[in-house]
XYZ file of C-alpha atoms in Angstrom:
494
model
C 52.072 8.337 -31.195
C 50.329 4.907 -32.100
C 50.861 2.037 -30.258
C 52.030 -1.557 -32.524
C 48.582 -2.639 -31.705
C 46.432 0.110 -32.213
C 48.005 2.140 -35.633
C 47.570 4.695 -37.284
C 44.696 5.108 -40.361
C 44.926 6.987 -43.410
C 42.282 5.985 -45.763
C 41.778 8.059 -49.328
C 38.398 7.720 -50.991
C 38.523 8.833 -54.492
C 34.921 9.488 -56.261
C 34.499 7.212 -59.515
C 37.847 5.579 -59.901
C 37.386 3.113 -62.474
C 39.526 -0.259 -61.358
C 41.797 -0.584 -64.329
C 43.246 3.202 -64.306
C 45.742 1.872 -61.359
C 45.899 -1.757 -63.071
C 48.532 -3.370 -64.716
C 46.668 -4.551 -67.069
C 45.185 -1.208 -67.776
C 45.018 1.623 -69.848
C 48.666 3.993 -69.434
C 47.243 5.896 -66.867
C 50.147 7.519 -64.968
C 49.996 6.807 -61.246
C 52.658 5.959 -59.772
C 51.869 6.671 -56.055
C 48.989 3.982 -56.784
C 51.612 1.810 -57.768
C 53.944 2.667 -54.935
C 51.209 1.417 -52.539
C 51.051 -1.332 -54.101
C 54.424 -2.250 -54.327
C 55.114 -1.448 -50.483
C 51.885 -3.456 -49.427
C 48.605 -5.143 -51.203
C 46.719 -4.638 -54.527
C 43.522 -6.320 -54.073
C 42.681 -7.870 -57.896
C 38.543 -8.521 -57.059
C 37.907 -5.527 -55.262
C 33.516 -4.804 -55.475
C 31.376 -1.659 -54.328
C 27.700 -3.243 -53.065
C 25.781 -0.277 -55.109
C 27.371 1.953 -57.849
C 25.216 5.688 -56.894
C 27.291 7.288 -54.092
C 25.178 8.488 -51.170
C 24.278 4.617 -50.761
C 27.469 3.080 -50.698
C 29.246 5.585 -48.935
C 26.512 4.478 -46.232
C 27.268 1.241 -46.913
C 31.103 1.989 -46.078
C 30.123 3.651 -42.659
C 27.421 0.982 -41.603
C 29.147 -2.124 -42.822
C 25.976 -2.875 -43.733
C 24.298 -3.456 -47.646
C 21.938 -0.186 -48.530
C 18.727 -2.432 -48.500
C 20.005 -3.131 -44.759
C 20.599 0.654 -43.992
C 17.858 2.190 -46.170
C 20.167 4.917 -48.096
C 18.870 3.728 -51.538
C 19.861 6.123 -53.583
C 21.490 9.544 -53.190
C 20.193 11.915 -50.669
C 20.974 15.172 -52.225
C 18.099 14.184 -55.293
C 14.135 15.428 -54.561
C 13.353 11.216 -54.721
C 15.671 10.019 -52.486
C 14.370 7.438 -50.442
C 15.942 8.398 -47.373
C 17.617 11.474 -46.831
C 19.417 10.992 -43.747
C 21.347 8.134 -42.295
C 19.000 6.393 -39.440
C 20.939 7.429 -36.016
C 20.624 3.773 -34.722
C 22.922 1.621 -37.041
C 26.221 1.492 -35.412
C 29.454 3.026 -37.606
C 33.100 2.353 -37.395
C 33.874 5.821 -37.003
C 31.789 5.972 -33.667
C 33.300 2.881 -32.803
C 36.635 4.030 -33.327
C 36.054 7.545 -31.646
C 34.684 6.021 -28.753
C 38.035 3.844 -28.328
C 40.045 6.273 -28.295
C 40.924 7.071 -31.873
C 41.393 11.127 -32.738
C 38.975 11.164 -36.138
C 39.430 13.728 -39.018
C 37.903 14.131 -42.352
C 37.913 16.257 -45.369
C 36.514 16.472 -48.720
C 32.800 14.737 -49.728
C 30.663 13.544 -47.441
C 27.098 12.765 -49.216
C 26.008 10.299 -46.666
C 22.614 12.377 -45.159
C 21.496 15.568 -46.412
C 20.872 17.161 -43.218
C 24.467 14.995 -41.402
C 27.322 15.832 -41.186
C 31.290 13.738 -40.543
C 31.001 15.353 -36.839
C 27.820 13.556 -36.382
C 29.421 9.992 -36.744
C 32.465 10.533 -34.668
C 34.743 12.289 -36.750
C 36.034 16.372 -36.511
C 35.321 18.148 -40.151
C 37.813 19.742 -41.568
C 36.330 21.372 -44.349
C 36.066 20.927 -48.043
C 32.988 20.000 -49.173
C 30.523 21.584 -52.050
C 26.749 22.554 -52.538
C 26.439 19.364 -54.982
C 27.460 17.071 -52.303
C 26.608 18.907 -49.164
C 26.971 22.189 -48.215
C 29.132 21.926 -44.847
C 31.404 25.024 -45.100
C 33.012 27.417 -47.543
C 36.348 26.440 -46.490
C 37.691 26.003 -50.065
C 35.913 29.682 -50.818
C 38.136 30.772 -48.025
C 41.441 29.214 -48.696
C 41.122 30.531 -52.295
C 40.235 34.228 -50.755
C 43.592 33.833 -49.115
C 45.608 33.043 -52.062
C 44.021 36.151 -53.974
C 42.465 33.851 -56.282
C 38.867 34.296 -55.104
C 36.487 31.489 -56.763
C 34.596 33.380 -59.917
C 34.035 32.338 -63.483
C 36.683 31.248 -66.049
C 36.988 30.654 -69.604
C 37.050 26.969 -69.813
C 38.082 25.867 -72.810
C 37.745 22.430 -74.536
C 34.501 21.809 -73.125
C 32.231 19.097 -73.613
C 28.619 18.773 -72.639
C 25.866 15.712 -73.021
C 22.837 16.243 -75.637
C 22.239 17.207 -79.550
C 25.228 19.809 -79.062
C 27.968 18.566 -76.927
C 29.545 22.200 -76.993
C 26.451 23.943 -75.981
C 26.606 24.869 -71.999
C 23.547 25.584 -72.349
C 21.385 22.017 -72.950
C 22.974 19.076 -71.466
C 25.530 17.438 -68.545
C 28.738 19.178 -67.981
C 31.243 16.182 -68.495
C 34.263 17.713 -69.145
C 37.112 21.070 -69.756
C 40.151 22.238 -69.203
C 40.617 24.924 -66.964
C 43.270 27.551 -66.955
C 43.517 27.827 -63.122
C 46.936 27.034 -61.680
C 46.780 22.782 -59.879
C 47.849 24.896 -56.769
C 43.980 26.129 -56.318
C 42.135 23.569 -57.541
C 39.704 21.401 -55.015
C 42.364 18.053 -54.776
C 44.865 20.415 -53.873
C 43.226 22.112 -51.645
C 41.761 18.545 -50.023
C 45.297 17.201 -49.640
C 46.302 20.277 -47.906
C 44.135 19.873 -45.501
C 45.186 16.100 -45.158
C 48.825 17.409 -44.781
C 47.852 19.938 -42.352
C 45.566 17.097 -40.075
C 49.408 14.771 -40.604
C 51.127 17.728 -39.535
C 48.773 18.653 -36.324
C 48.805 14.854 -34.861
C 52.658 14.743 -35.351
C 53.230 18.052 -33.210
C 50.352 17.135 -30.348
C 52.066 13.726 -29.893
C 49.583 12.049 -27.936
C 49.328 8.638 -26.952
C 45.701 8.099 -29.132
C 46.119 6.769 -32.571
C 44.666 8.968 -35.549
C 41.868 7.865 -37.961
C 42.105 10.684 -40.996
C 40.156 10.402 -44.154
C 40.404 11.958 -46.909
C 37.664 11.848 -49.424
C 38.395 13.587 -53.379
C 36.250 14.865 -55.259
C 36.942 13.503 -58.312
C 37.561 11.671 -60.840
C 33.722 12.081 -60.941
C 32.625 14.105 -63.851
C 32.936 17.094 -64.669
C 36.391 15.999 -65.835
C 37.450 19.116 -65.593
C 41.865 19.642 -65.227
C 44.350 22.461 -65.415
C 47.541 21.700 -67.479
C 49.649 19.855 -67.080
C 46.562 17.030 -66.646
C 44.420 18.703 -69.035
C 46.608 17.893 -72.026
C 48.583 14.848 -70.560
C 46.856 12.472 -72.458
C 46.390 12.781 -76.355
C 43.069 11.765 -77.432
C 44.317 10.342 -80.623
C 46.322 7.835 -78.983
C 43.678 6.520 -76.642
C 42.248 3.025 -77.373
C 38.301 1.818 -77.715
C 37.682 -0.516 -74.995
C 36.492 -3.779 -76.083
C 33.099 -2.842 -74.780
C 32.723 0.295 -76.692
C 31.497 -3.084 -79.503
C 27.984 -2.951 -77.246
C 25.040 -3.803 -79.835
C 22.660 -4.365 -76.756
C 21.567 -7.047 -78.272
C 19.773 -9.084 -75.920
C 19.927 -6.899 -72.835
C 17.731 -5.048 -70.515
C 15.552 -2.359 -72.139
C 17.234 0.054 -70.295
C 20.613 -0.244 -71.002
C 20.093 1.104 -74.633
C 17.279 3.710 -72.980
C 20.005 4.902 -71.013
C 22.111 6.589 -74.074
C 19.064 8.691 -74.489
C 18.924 9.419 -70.499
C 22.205 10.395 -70.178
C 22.589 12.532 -73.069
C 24.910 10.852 -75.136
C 23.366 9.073 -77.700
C 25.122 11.234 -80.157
C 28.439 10.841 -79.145
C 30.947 9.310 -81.379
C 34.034 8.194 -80.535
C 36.809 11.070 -81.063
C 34.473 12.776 -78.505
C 34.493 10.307 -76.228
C 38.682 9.569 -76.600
C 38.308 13.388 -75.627
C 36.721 13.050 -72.315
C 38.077 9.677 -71.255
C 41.966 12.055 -72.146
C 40.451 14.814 -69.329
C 39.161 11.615 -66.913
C 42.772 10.034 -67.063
C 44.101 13.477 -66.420
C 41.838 13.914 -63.479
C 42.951 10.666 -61.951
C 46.759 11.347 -61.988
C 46.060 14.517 -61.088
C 44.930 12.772 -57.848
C 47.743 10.619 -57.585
C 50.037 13.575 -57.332
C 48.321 14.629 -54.122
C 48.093 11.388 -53.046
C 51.944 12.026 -53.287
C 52.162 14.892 -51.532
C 50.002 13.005 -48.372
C 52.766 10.374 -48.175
C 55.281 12.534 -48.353
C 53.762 14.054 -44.685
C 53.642 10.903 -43.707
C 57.348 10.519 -44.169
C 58.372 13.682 -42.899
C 56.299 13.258 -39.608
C 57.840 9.935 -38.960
C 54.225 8.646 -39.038
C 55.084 6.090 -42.164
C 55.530 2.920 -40.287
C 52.916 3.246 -37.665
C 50.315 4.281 -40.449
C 47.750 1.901 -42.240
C 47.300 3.241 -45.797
C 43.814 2.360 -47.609
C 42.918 3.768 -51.265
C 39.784 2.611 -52.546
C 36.710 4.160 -54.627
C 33.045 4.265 -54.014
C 32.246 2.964 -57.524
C 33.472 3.572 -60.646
C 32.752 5.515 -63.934
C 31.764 3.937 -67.367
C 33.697 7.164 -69.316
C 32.618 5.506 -72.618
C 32.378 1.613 -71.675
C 29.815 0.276 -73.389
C 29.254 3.850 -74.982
C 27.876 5.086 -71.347
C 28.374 7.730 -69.469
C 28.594 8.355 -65.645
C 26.652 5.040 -63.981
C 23.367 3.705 -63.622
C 21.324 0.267 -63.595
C 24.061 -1.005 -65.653
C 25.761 -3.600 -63.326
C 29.187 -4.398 -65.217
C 32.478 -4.269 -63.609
C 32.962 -0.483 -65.386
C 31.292 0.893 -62.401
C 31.274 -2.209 -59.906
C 34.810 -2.815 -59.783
C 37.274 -0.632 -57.541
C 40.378 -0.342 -57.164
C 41.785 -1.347 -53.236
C 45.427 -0.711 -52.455
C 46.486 -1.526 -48.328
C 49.691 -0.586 -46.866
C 50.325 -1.717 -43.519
C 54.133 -2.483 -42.521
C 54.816 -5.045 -40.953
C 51.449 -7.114 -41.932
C 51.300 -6.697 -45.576
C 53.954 -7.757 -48.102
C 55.658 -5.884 -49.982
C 54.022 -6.187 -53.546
C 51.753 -8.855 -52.702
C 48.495 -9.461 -54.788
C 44.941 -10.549 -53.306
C 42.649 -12.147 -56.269
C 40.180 -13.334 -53.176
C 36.647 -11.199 -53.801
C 35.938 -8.434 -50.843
C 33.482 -5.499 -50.498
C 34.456 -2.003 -50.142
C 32.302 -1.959 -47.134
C 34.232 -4.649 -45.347
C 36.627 -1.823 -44.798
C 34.139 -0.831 -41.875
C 34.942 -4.304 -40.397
C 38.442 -4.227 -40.965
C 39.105 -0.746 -39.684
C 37.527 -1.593 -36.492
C 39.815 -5.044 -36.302
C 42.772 -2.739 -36.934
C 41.719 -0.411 -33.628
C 41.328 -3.578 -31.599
C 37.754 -2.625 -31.665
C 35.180 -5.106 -31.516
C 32.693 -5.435 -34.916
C 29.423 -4.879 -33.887
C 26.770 -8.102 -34.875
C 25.182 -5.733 -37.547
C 27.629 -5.403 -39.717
C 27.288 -7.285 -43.328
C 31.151 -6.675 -43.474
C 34.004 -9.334 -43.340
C 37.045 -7.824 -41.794
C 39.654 -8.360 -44.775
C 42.800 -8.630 -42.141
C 43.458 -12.150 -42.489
C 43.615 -11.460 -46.610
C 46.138 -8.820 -45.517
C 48.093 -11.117 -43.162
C 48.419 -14.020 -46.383
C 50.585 -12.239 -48.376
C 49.024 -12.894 -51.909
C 48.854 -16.711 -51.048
C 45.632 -17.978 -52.072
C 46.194 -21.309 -49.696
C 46.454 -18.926 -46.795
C 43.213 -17.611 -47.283
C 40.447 -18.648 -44.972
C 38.784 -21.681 -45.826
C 35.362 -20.059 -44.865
C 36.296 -16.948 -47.018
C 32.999 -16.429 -49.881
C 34.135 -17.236 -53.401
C 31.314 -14.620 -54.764
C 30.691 -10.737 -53.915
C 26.828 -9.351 -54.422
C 25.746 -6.131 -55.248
C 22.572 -4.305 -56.272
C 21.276 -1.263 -57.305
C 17.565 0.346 -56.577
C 17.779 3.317 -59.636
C 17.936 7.095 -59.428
C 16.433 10.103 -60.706
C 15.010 8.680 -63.610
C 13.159 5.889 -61.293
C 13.122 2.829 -59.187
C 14.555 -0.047 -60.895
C 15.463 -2.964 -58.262
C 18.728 -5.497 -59.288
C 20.828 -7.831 -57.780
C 24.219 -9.005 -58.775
C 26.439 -12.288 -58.038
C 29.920 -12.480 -59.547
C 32.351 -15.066 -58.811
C 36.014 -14.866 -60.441
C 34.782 -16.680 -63.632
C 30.515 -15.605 -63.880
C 28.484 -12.779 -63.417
C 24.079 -12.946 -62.624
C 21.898 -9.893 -62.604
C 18.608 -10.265 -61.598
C 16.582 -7.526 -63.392
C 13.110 -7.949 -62.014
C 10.685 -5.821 -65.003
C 13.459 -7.111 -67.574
C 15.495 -9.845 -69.257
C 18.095 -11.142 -66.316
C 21.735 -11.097 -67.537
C 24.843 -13.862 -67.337
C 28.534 -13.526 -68.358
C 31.293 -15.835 -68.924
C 34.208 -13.654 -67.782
C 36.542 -15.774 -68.995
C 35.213 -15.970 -72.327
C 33.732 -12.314 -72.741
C 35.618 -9.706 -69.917
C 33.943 -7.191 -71.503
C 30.761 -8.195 -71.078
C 29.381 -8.094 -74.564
C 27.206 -11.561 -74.689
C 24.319 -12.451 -72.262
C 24.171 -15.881 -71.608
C 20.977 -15.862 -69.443
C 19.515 -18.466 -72.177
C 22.090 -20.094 -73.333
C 21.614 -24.042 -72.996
C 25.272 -24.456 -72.259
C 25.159 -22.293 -69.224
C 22.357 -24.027 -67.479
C 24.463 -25.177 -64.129
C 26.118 -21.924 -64.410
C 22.993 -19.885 -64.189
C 20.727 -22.857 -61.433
C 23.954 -22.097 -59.131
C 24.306 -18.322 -59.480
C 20.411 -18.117 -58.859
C 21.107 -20.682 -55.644
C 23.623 -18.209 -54.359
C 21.801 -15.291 -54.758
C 19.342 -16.847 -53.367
C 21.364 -17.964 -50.156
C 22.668 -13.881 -49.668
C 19.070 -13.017 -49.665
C 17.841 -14.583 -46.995
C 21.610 -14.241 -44.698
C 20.977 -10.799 -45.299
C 17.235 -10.438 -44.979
C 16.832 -8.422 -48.149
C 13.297 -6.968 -48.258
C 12.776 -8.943 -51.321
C 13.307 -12.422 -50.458
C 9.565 -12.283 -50.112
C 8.669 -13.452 -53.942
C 12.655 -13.213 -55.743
C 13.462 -16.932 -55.149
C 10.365 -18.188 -55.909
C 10.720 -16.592 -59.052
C 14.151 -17.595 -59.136
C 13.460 -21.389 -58.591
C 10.491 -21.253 -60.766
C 12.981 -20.248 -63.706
C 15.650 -22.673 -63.132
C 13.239 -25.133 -63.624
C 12.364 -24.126 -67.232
């Protein structure tokens, strides 16, 4: 079993988790295991992704590194990615971690390099992945075969699809159904399973190496598509407009309107979209259930105390904020924002809440910290330990700790489109290079309604975002610190 020094790792990935679905202040999404991990150890409040498309910030997650550090600028699976494949010489935690003795597993989505695979980067696959996002195995196919409920078309029924007809299958982006197969063969089953199964297999070896086992969902990434009881869990009627569903895109990038017309969903209206976001709130406490069941193996293996427990996202999902759908070059906190729940006995308190800003790639840090593994001098990452050692108390946070997170975004399939991002706790900056930059007062306007960027009373505001940016730029050597703060300078002297 794990040592006190050296424990164990669970760490659950969910795909496009919006923040606020395990919030208290949030919608009445049901998930209570979320909860429970937060009530047994840390709910951090200011949680960020560095770049809302997956491929690149899963990278970012293995490297510790920002994408315009790594080079995965968009997702590999696409004809225009960038880079296909993760370059074999920046260092990962996982490798780090295998080669100090850690016993790595994984299941579920990788979409990292589309020619790599999780047993390239230290870690033994398990199975459970899909042509979409990588073609590893059929071992879903096969687990189905086995429970004589072979995978072949069903009649979905409540389906919804982007374009002119959003029941047509037949035009636009599947984005949501309800399905009439049983939970028990559906893909998060199936993926917990197989978590339960790797719990189960360390418990009986009992060997001295700690395990590293993660588990990454599918889901709640569209297609929203849920069996009952999920599929009809949530009644459309009773489901709220977010505040930003009021988006006039007035005085915003070109592209944010453009992108209704992208994504297909310029027609929508709202009773459609209550209708999706019911399926996408379904999906995600569908997810919490088998995040259930995992914990629950946990506790039977007498694994509980000696295990680390991470949930986080790789980004989140706009499911009708600001009237969009999926993500994009759109930098608010819809798809920015994660949710980051840490259970570690013995370190983190019970219940305790962490407003201080972190990265969802400073988990590569941190992992390594908890393996007593030293952080190689690549890494972009902060190890977030001594925020899990302060119990919530802000004056226990390191004095050096950054009171902003960045993030940027480089487009996708519809074309390059480079931006950077600075948010503190109170103001958000996007540099849009062809466009209008943006500036929020998320005190004022949380849902992001009103650019500032040219507001007279906002001048500080917007000379020290532009400073800071500036500063992150050249610490991290992005590419374009070449000509951005000259241009940034030049402006905060108008």
């Amino acid at each position: 079993m794990a040592d006190a020094d050296r424990p164990n790792v669970l760490f659950v990935l969910t795909d496009q988790e919006r923040y606020d679905c395990s919030a208290p202040e949030g919608p009445p999404v049901e998930t209570p295991t979320m909860d429970r991990l937060s009530s047994e150890g840390m709910r951090f409040t200011h949680a960020f992704t560095p770049i809302s498309i997956c491929t690149s910030a899963r990278a970012s997650l293995l490297t510790g590194r920002y994408p315009h550090s790594h080079g995965m600028l968009n997702n590999s699976h696409e004809a225009d990615s960038i880079q296909p494949n993760l370059p074999s010489d920046h260092p990962t935690f996982s490798e780090q971690l295998a080669e100090h003795g850690y016993d790595l597993s994984y299941v579920g989505k990788w979409h990292v390099g589309r020619d790599q695979t999780p047993e390239e980067f230290g870690f033994s696959y398990l199975g459970g992945s899909d042509v979409h996002h990588d073609d590893i195995d059929d071992a879903f196919r096969e687990y189905r075969r086995e429970r004589g409920e072979p995978i072949k078309a069903v009649e979905l029924e409540e389906e919804i699809y982007t374009g002119t007809n959003p029941r047509d299958s037949t035009e636009g982006t599947f984005v949501a159904a309800k399905t009439p197969i049983d939970v028990k063969e559906t893909r998060a089953w199936f993926l917990a399973e197989k978590t339960i199964e790797a719990i189960d297999a360390h418990a009986e070896r009992d060997r001295d190496e700690p395990f590293f086992h993660r588990a990454d969902f599918y889901g709640p990434h569209h297609p929203y598509v849920v069996p009952e009881p999920y599929a009809s869990m949530y009644d459309p009627d009773e489901i709220e407009r977010p505040e930003s569903y009021a988006e006039t895109y007035d005085g915003k990038p070109r592209v944010h309107e453009n992108y209704l017309s992208y994504r297909g969903v310029t027609g929508f209206d709202w009773e459609l979209w209550a209708e999706a976001i019911a399926k996408y709130w379904g999906f995600v406490t569908m997810l919490d259930d088998q995040l259930e069941r995992v914990l629950e193996a946990l506790e039977r293996n007498g694994l509980a105390e000696e295990t680390v427990v991470v949930h986080a996202s790789d980004h989140g999902d706009f499911a009708g904020g600001h009237r969009q759908f999926n993500k994009g070059p759109l930098m608010y906190d819809d798809t920015y924002r994660i949710p980051l729940q840490v259970r570690w006995p013995g370190v983190t308190d019970p219940g305790s809440v962490c407003d201080a800003p972190v990265h969802l790639h400073d988990l590569a840090a941190t992992f390594l910290e908890i393996g007593d593994v030293a952080v190689p001098d690549a890494f972009d990452a902060r190890c977030i330990v001594p925020l899990l050692e302060s119990g919530g108390d802000s004056e226990q946070v390191p004095a050096t700790w950054p009171t902003a997170v960045f993030a940027q975004y480089h487009g996708d399939e519809f074309g390059l489109y480079t931006q950077r991002m600075v948010r503190t706790a109170r103001y958000k900056y996007v540099y849009n290079g062809p466009d209008i930059d943006e500036l929020y007062d998320l005190e004022a306007d949380p849902a992001e309604l009103q650019n500032l960027i040219d507001h007279p009373g906002y001048t500080d505001v917007r000379r020290d975002l532009r400073e800071r940016l500036i500063g992150w730029m050249k610490k991290t050597d992005d590419p374009n610190q070449g000509w951005v703060p000259d241009v940034l300078r030049a402006a905060n002297e108008d």
